[in-house]
XYZ file of C-alpha atoms in Angstrom:
296
model
C -16.190 3.929 -15.285
C -15.484 5.375 -11.846
C -12.959 8.224 -11.773
C -11.567 6.757 -8.552
C -11.262 3.151 -9.723
C -8.445 2.644 -12.220
C -8.570 -0.953 -13.522
C -5.431 -2.857 -14.426
C -3.867 -1.491 -17.603
C -5.479 1.947 -17.525
C -2.429 3.469 -15.768
C 0.178 1.542 -17.746
C 3.229 3.314 -19.157
C 4.707 1.095 -21.847
C 5.752 -2.155 -20.175
C 5.276 -0.652 -16.699
C 1.939 -1.597 -15.097
C 1.323 1.664 -13.182
C 2.378 5.296 -13.494
C 0.215 7.498 -11.273
C 1.384 11.022 -10.444
C -0.508 13.370 -8.093
C -1.800 15.398 -11.035
C -3.301 12.226 -12.555
C -5.273 11.721 -9.356
C -6.320 15.357 -9.027
C -4.473 15.956 -5.781
C -1.107 17.262 -4.579
C 1.115 14.730 -2.799
C 0.658 10.986 -3.307
C 1.876 8.915 -6.255
C 2.721 5.370 -7.289
C 4.780 3.719 -9.983
C 5.088 0.002 -10.637
C 8.112 -0.831 -12.804
C 9.051 -3.944 -14.741
C 12.770 -4.745 -14.661
C 13.949 -7.010 -17.457
C 16.792 -9.431 -16.624
C 20.167 -7.717 -16.750
C 18.799 -4.422 -18.064
C 19.353 -1.596 -15.547
C 16.896 1.279 -15.382
C 17.674 4.749 -14.092
C 14.986 7.048 -12.763
C 15.122 10.523 -11.271
C 12.935 11.227 -8.256
C 12.484 14.984 -8.797
C 10.166 16.440 -6.144
C 9.345 13.012 -4.735
C 10.725 10.771 -2.011
C 9.983 7.079 -2.550
C 10.275 3.559 -1.239
C 11.707 0.879 -3.528
C 9.514 -2.126 -2.719
C 9.919 -5.442 -4.593
C 6.601 -7.050 -5.502
C 8.115 -10.067 -7.258
C 11.806 -10.828 -7.574
C 14.519 -8.698 -6.049
C 16.745 -5.890 -7.248
C 19.871 -3.885 -6.638
C 19.404 -0.191 -5.859
C 22.249 2.245 -6.528
C 21.724 5.804 -5.326
C 24.254 8.508 -4.423
C 27.151 6.065 -4.323
C 25.350 3.564 -2.099
C 24.198 0.100 -3.162
C 21.351 -1.793 -1.511
C 20.711 -5.428 -2.455
C 17.003 -6.157 -1.987
C 16.324 -9.879 -1.717
C 12.655 -9.451 -2.590
C 10.167 -12.312 -2.843
C 8.409 -14.649 -5.246
C 5.138 -12.748 -4.815
C 3.480 -10.414 -2.331
C 1.760 -13.474 -0.821
C 4.966 -15.374 0.013
C 7.203 -13.144 2.113
C 7.716 -9.797 3.798
C 10.361 -8.032 1.721
C 13.220 -5.729 2.454
C 13.065 -2.288 0.827
C 14.935 0.956 0.355
C 14.140 4.627 0.881
C 15.355 7.053 -1.796
C 15.206 10.859 -1.435
C 13.920 13.585 -3.697
C 16.265 15.053 -6.331
C 18.121 11.760 -6.701
C 19.209 9.544 -9.580
C 18.370 5.919 -8.823
C 19.513 2.887 -10.834
C 17.579 -0.367 -10.464
C 18.726 -3.707 -11.838
C 17.686 -7.340 -11.494
C 19.554 -10.450 -12.612
C 16.386 -12.471 -13.165
C 13.851 -9.697 -13.738
C 11.382 -8.315 -11.228
C 8.415 -6.052 -10.584
C 9.040 -3.104 -8.285
C 6.596 -0.689 -6.624
C 7.644 2.906 -5.991
C 5.194 4.474 -3.533
C 5.957 8.211 -3.663
C 5.180 11.513 -1.977
C 5.940 15.077 -3.035
C 8.013 16.526 -0.214
C 10.212 19.411 0.896
C 13.010 17.878 2.973
C 15.792 15.913 1.337
C 16.924 12.960 3.471
C 19.646 10.358 2.951
C 19.061 7.015 1.190
C 18.458 4.144 3.599
C 17.981 0.361 3.600
C 15.085 -1.346 5.395
C 15.709 -5.023 6.251
C 12.751 -7.394 6.133
C 13.704 -8.817 9.528
C 12.895 -5.469 11.194
C 9.496 -4.991 9.543
C 6.710 -5.521 12.122
C 3.782 -7.695 11.082
C 0.506 -6.945 12.859
C -2.605 -9.129 13.049
C -5.600 -6.829 13.122
C -9.291 -7.602 13.686
C -10.925 -10.918 14.584
C -12.878 -13.797 13.042
C -13.703 -13.012 9.398
C -12.396 -9.461 9.825
C -8.845 -10.697 10.531
C -6.047 -9.441 8.279
C -2.279 -8.970 8.239
C -0.828 -5.462 8.251
C 2.841 -5.202 7.269
C 4.018 -1.911 8.737
C 7.194 -1.296 6.778
C 6.840 2.460 6.156
C 4.547 3.873 8.840
C 5.154 6.493 11.555
C 6.468 4.944 14.742
C 8.217 2.205 12.777
C 9.961 4.006 9.921
C 10.708 7.619 10.818
C 13.069 8.295 7.908
C 10.667 10.124 5.571
C 9.277 13.619 5.167
C 5.714 13.035 3.934
C 5.512 9.412 2.761
C 3.568 6.694 4.600
C 3.090 3.161 3.272
C 2.050 -0.281 4.469
C 0.901 -3.607 3.018
C -2.150 -5.692 3.885
C -2.991 -9.319 3.201
C -6.601 -10.386 3.623
C -7.176 -14.169 3.637
C -9.815 -15.319 1.184
C -13.343 -14.762 2.477
C -12.255 -12.123 5.018
C -12.942 -8.384 5.351
C -10.346 -5.681 5.916
C -10.209 -1.862 6.103
C -13.107 -2.261 8.495
C -14.795 -0.472 10.203
C -14.899 2.136 7.417
C -12.724 5.121 8.258
C -11.662 8.469 6.835
C -8.796 10.967 7.007
C -9.841 14.080 5.097
C -10.030 16.715 7.853
C -7.696 18.031 10.548
C -9.612 17.091 13.705
C -8.883 15.573 17.108
C -8.874 12.047 15.674
C -7.695 12.429 12.066
C -5.325 14.196 9.713
C -5.623 14.954 6.003
C -4.102 12.251 3.797
C -4.532 11.368 0.134
C -4.468 7.580 -0.211
C -3.839 5.027 -2.947
C -4.903 1.388 -2.780
C -2.965 -0.898 -5.145
C -4.506 -4.382 -5.291
C -3.059 -7.802 -6.070
C -5.363 -10.810 -6.040
C -4.009 -14.354 -5.720
C -5.298 -17.136 -7.915
C -6.299 -20.677 -7.035
C -2.915 -21.567 -5.508
C -3.217 -18.713 -2.994
C 0.174 -17.211 -3.808
C 0.394 -16.359 -7.515
C -1.358 -13.138 -8.619
C -4.025 -13.891 -11.213
C -6.662 -12.065 -13.201
C -9.151 -14.817 -12.396
C -9.844 -13.671 -8.848
C -11.564 -10.581 -7.487
C -12.512 -8.673 -4.373
C -14.791 -5.791 -3.398
C -14.027 -2.265 -2.232
C -16.288 0.496 -0.907
C -15.737 4.287 -0.637
C -18.436 6.801 0.356
C -19.103 10.144 2.031
C -21.692 10.888 4.700
C -23.534 13.250 2.335
C -23.742 10.613 -0.405
C -21.723 12.633 -2.925
C -19.326 9.696 -3.143
C -20.896 6.244 -3.003
C -18.901 3.589 -4.827
C -18.959 -0.182 -4.517
C -16.615 -1.777 -7.031
C -15.161 -5.153 -7.894
C -11.373 -4.971 -7.866
C -9.049 -7.354 -9.668
C -5.348 -8.035 -9.786
C -3.386 -4.856 -10.577
C -6.246 -2.396 -10.012
C -5.753 0.974 -8.305
C -8.338 2.844 -6.248
C -7.952 6.506 -5.224
C -9.194 7.865 -1.897
C -9.330 11.672 -2.048
C -11.836 11.892 0.812
C -14.644 10.069 2.534
C -14.977 6.791 4.381
C -13.332 3.763 2.813
C -13.846 0.119 3.622
C -14.461 -2.639 3.656
C -12.162 -4.433 1.265
C -13.503 -7.964 0.892
C -11.536 -10.922 -0.455
C -13.796 -13.297 -2.378
C -13.714 -16.927 -1.154
C -10.825 -18.711 -2.828
C -8.914 -15.520 -3.675
C -6.637 -13.892 -1.063
C -6.282 -10.123 -1.423
C -3.200 -7.929 -1.053
C -3.089 -4.174 -1.198
C -0.396 -1.568 -0.872
C -1.533 1.606 0.898
C 0.289 4.845 0.039
C -0.570 8.010 1.981
C 0.706 11.573 2.143
C -0.771 14.943 2.982
C -0.130 18.582 3.883
C 0.355 18.168 7.628
C 3.632 19.287 9.195
C 4.228 15.794 10.616
C 3.687 12.329 9.129
C 0.602 10.675 10.560
C -1.939 8.023 9.542
C -4.564 9.059 12.105
C -8.175 8.390 11.064
C -11.760 8.451 12.332
C -14.120 5.468 12.125
C -17.559 5.913 10.635
C -19.595 6.363 13.848
C -22.325 4.162 12.407
C -19.980 1.151 12.371
C -17.183 1.886 14.834
C -18.887 -0.219 17.526
C -17.859 -3.358 15.663
C -14.255 -2.809 16.717
C -15.207 -3.351 20.391
C -16.685 -6.797 19.658
C -13.278 -8.126 18.591
C -12.031 -8.178 22.187
C -13.949 -11.398 22.874
C -13.460 -13.058 19.492
C -10.511 -15.117 18.248
C -8.340 -14.050 15.344
C -8.384 -16.088 12.150
C -5.532 -18.607 12.623
C -4.452 -18.079 8.995
C -2.917 -14.762 10.082
C -0.175 -13.766 10.003
C 0.242 -15.121 6.493
C 3.862 -14.086 5.894
C 6.975 -12.899 7.656
C 10.582 -12.154 6.829
C 11.295 -15.895 6.898
C 8.588 -16.623 4.320
C 5.048 -17.901 4.208
C 3.640 -19.105 7.525
C 0.520 -20.936 6.422
């Protein structure tokens, strides 16, 4: 099994689907937890050295932190709506509760500065349509620089790739401090919809590629619902959604730079493809979702 590909269940912590700390990945900054909230059973976590977003994947939740309460409406699934979210700082005690139960992602980054808790409404989350033709995808920019500035190290966004389409393309990297890129460790957390196009299911699959120019890394893997893939370095992309099975992934990035940035460099062998999109139409299935719900 690939050391970078962590299939569903291999990072589970009891009933929680994912617990990935930087040390588990062999790096320094980026982490991810996915928690299961049972109906009416609050859970309290301490953030320690990490800042985090509280991002509902299914259902909603109440977030209580430092005397503040944020009610996150959430969504039925990641394929049905853009969700609201909350930012919680390092060295905080956070209580999460859900009346009907829910699944919550906590993208995290080890950081130095301690900021205040803050609420992010779904209505202010920008949804971008990127690419063209069968490389069209939705990028939900809830926690990226230029949109959400209230973080020290943490960057996060969501992508939805309609079935049969390619995303994270052209392949790109961010493992050096150069004119076009910064150093970021990155996590991909995948959800794959089943036959109805909205309900995550283990039946579907997609493909993901990560490689380095020298060939030291060269991985092409099938990814399924709940899988995690680690990007310590090298070019990554494409992510391909198999026909019939829309693909979602949560990107979590953090690194040592003094300022938050998601700058990257395309693989020069494939970057030319980006220029061809100027004269090609976008897939009309995108955007798939918005704050008001599903659009297609």
